[in-house]
Each structure stands twice: as C-alpha cells, then as structure tokens.
mmCIF file of C-alpha atoms in Angstrom:
data_model
loop_
_atom_site.group_PDB
_atom_site.id
_atom_site.type_symbol
_atom_site.label_atom_id
_atom_site.label_comp_id
_atom_site.label_asym_id
_atom_site.label_seq_id
_atom_site.Cartn_x
_atom_site.Cartn_y
_atom_site.Cartn_z
ATOM 1 C CA UNK A 20 91.846 93.897 82.354
ATOM 2 C CA UNK A 21 94.752 92.393 84.283
ATOM 3 C CA UNK A 22 95.790 90.034 81.108
ATOM 4 C CA UNK A 23 95.085 92.564 78.975
ATOM 5 C CA UNK A 24 97.767 95.280 80.989
ATOM 6 C CA UNK A 25 99.878 93.086 81.542
ATOM 7 C CA UNK A 26 100.171 91.857 78.084
ATOM 8 C CA UNK A 27 100.045 95.678 76.615
ATOM 9 C CA UNK A 28 103.251 96.323 78.646
ATOM 10 C CA UNK A 29 105.478 93.075 77.992
ATOM 11 C CA UNK A 30 104.786 94.209 74.089
ATOM 12 C CA UNK A 31 106.079 97.582 75.236
ATOM 13 C CA UNK A 32 109.006 95.823 76.587
ATOM 14 C CA UNK A 33 110.072 93.119 74.581
ATOM 15 C CA UNK A 34 109.818 95.918 71.366
ATOM 16 C CA UNK A 35 112.080 98.292 73.106
ATOM 17 C CA UNK A 36 114.475 95.183 73.922
ATOM 18 C CA UNK A 37 114.652 94.184 70.336
ATOM 19 C CA UNK A 38 114.564 97.902 68.344
ATOM 20 C CA UNK A 39 117.245 98.952 71.629
ATOM 21 C CA UNK A 40 119.837 95.420 70.356
ATOM 22 C CA UNK A 41 121.975 95.221 67.732
ATOM 23 C CA UNK A 42 119.402 92.799 66.059
ATOM 24 C CA UNK A 43 117.376 95.809 64.875
ATOM 25 C CA UNK A 44 118.721 98.398 62.177
ATOM 26 C CA UNK A 45 115.310 99.856 62.994
ATOM 27 C CA UNK A 46 113.161 101.945 65.756
ATOM 28 C CA UNK A 47 109.939 100.263 65.997
ATOM 29 C CA UNK A 48 107.054 101.876 68.042
ATOM 30 C CA UNK A 49 103.835 100.700 68.691
ATOM 31 C CA UNK A 50 100.629 102.537 70.481
ATOM 32 C CA UNK A 51 98.245 100.599 72.555
ATOM 33 C CA UNK A 52 94.932 101.244 73.192
ATOM 34 C CA UNK A 53 92.793 99.003 75.913
ATOM 35 C CA UNK A 54 89.090 99.381 76.816
ATOM 36 C CA UNK A 55 86.720 96.686 77.988
ATOM 37 C CA UNK A 56 82.954 95.836 76.560
ATOM 38 C CA UNK A 57 81.188 93.823 74.033
ATOM 39 C CA UNK A 58 82.531 93.070 70.612
ATOM 40 C CA UNK A 59 80.607 91.663 67.957
ATOM 41 C CA UNK A 60 82.042 89.376 65.410
ATOM 42 C CA UNK A 61 81.353 89.634 61.525
ATOM 43 C CA UNK A 62 80.268 86.945 59.438
ATOM 44 C CA UNK A 63 83.803 85.360 59.603
ATOM 45 C CA UNK A 64 83.823 85.379 62.990
ATOM 46 C CA UNK A 65 86.592 88.262 63.348
ATOM 47 C CA UNK A 66 86.330 90.664 65.793
ATOM 48 C CA UNK A 67 85.834 93.656 63.916
ATOM 49 C CA UNK A 68 82.826 95.062 65.201
ATOM 50 C CA UNK A 69 81.240 96.913 68.242
ATOM 51 C CA UNK A 70 81.697 99.830 70.655
ATOM 52 C CA UNK A 71 84.658 98.281 72.997
ATOM 53 C CA UNK A 72 87.183 98.347 69.964
ATOM 54 C CA UNK A 73 85.691 101.570 68.766
ATOM 55 C CA UNK A 74 86.769 102.825 72.488
ATOM 56 C CA UNK A 75 89.945 101.398 72.243
ATOM 57 C CA UNK A 76 91.004 102.836 68.834
ATOM 58 C CA UNK A 77 90.368 106.337 70.478
ATOM 59 C CA UNK A 78 92.206 105.707 73.407
ATOM 60 C CA UNK A 79 94.956 104.426 71.306
ATOM 61 C CA UNK A 80 94.813 107.489 69.231
ATOM 62 C CA UNK A 81 95.856 109.682 72.217
ATOM 63 C CA UNK A 82 98.928 107.517 72.426
ATOM 64 C CA UNK A 83 102.009 108.575 71.171
ATOM 65 C CA UNK A 84 104.931 105.505 69.911
ATOM 66 C CA UNK A 85 105.483 103.389 73.140
ATOM 67 C CA UNK A 86 102.984 103.933 75.021
ATOM 68 C CA UNK A 87 99.855 102.219 76.865
ATOM 69 C CA UNK A 88 96.753 103.721 77.069
ATOM 70 C CA UNK A 89 93.525 102.396 78.468
ATOM 71 C CA UNK A 90 90.592 103.292 79.796
ATOM 72 C CA UNK A 91 89.623 104.016 83.446
ATOM 73 C CA UNK A 92 87.513 101.143 84.259
ATOM 74 C CA UNK A 93 90.159 98.536 82.297
ATOM 75 C CA UNK A 94 92.606 100.489 84.576
ATOM 76 C CA UNK A 95 90.662 100.030 87.746
ATOM 77 C CA UNK A 96 89.588 96.581 87.527
ATOM 78 C CA UNK A 97 93.025 95.398 86.166
ATOM 79 C CA UNK A 98 94.543 95.341 89.782
ATOM 80 C CA UNK A 99 97.741 97.028 88.922
ATOM 81 C CA UNK A 100 99.803 99.006 91.466
ATOM 82 C CA UNK A 101 98.592 102.357 91.410
ATOM 83 C CA UNK A 102 102.834 103.028 91.000
ATOM 84 C CA UNK A 103 102.391 102.064 87.393
ATOM 85 C CA UNK A 104 99.324 104.147 86.159
ATOM 86 C CA UNK A 105 98.720 107.496 85.701
ATOM 87 C CA UNK A 106 95.307 109.111 85.067
ATOM 88 C CA UNK A 107 95.620 111.732 82.581
ATOM 89 C CA UNK A 108 91.712 112.454 83.292
ATOM 90 C CA UNK A 109 88.957 112.786 81.196
ATOM 91 C CA UNK A 110 88.707 113.070 77.466
ATOM 92 C CA UNK A 111 86.200 113.923 74.790
ATOM 93 C CA UNK A 112 86.890 111.132 72.247
ATOM 94 C CA UNK A 113 85.266 110.691 68.750
ATOM 95 C CA UNK A 114 81.960 108.805 68.314
ATOM 96 C CA UNK A 115 82.149 108.386 72.358
ATOM 97 C CA UNK A 116 78.674 109.379 74.414
ATOM 98 C CA UNK A 117 80.118 110.399 77.844
ATOM 99 C CA UNK A 118 83.966 111.790 78.437
ATOM 100 C CA UNK A 119 86.536 108.981 79.242
ATOM 101 C CA UNK A 120 88.922 108.618 81.769
ATOM 102 C CA UNK A 121 92.199 107.954 80.453
ATOM 103 C CA UNK A 122 94.871 106.084 82.147
ATOM 104 C CA UNK A 123 98.447 105.301 80.687
ATOM 105 C CA UNK A 124 100.488 102.594 82.188
ATOM 106 C CA UNK A 125 103.962 103.484 82.809
ATOM 107 C CA UNK A 126 105.867 99.841 81.996
ATOM 108 C CA UNK A 127 109.704 100.923 82.817
ATOM 109 C CA UNK A 128 110.737 102.541 85.435
ATOM 110 C CA UNK A 129 111.437 105.778 85.887
ATOM 111 C CA UNK A 130 109.103 106.627 83.092
ATOM 112 C CA UNK A 131 107.196 109.742 82.912
ATOM 113 C CA UNK A 132 103.776 110.092 81.561
ATOM 114 C CA UNK A 133 103.315 111.323 77.949
ATOM 115 C CA UNK A 134 101.882 115.067 78.175
ATOM 116 C CA UNK A 135 98.702 114.781 76.155
ATOM 117 C CA UNK A 136 98.386 117.055 73.039
ATOM 118 C CA UNK A 137 94.784 117.068 72.037
ATOM 119 C CA UNK A 138 91.837 115.194 71.911
#
C-alpha cells in the first residue's frame, strides 16, 4: 500500500512538472485509483480480472484529472502522513456490495481536496 500511494503521488508530480514546463505544449492529466485485494490473471498472465481491479476503477471514477483516490483500507495500510490524506467519506460504488470509504492523496503542498460531485 505504501509503495502504491507513493507511486501515485510520484506519477502526478512528474506529470505536473512535465506539462508545466516548456517541454510540453499540451496539458496532460490523469486520475489514479488505488485499491487492494486479489487480482486474477487471464490466460496470457495479464492482471485484468478481479474485485480489486473493479474497486480501483470505481474509486478512480470519483477522481478528476490530477487526483489520486484510494480505498480507506489502502489509506490505513499505507502509513502516509495524515496531513497528506483527506477522507471523503463512504460511497456506494457500482458493482461493489458495501459502501467504500474513499480517501484522497494530497500530493502537492497546499493542495485542496477535490469536491466529489457524484458517485
């Protein structure tokens, strides 16, 4: 969990530095969703199936570009400083049986949490 959260923040910082420079004439923003759980490999050995991937995709759906969202379980296990996390509360997500606590990684200094408009 710690490595996944650190990687999410590192990706956003790298993209922010690249699109904010003279190296790129284009704005590029991605949204990242992180969840934990078992992933099932397809016949070619690629991890495309499983509840964890579905949960990560649903958590990501709540994010705007440039944001990192994660399940509460990942946030708790990550050991990330509480000052860099913002708990958005529980959300009922498509194809997920129980409501899921969603937490945002505030990867930039003085970054305000995203306002989640709908689930």
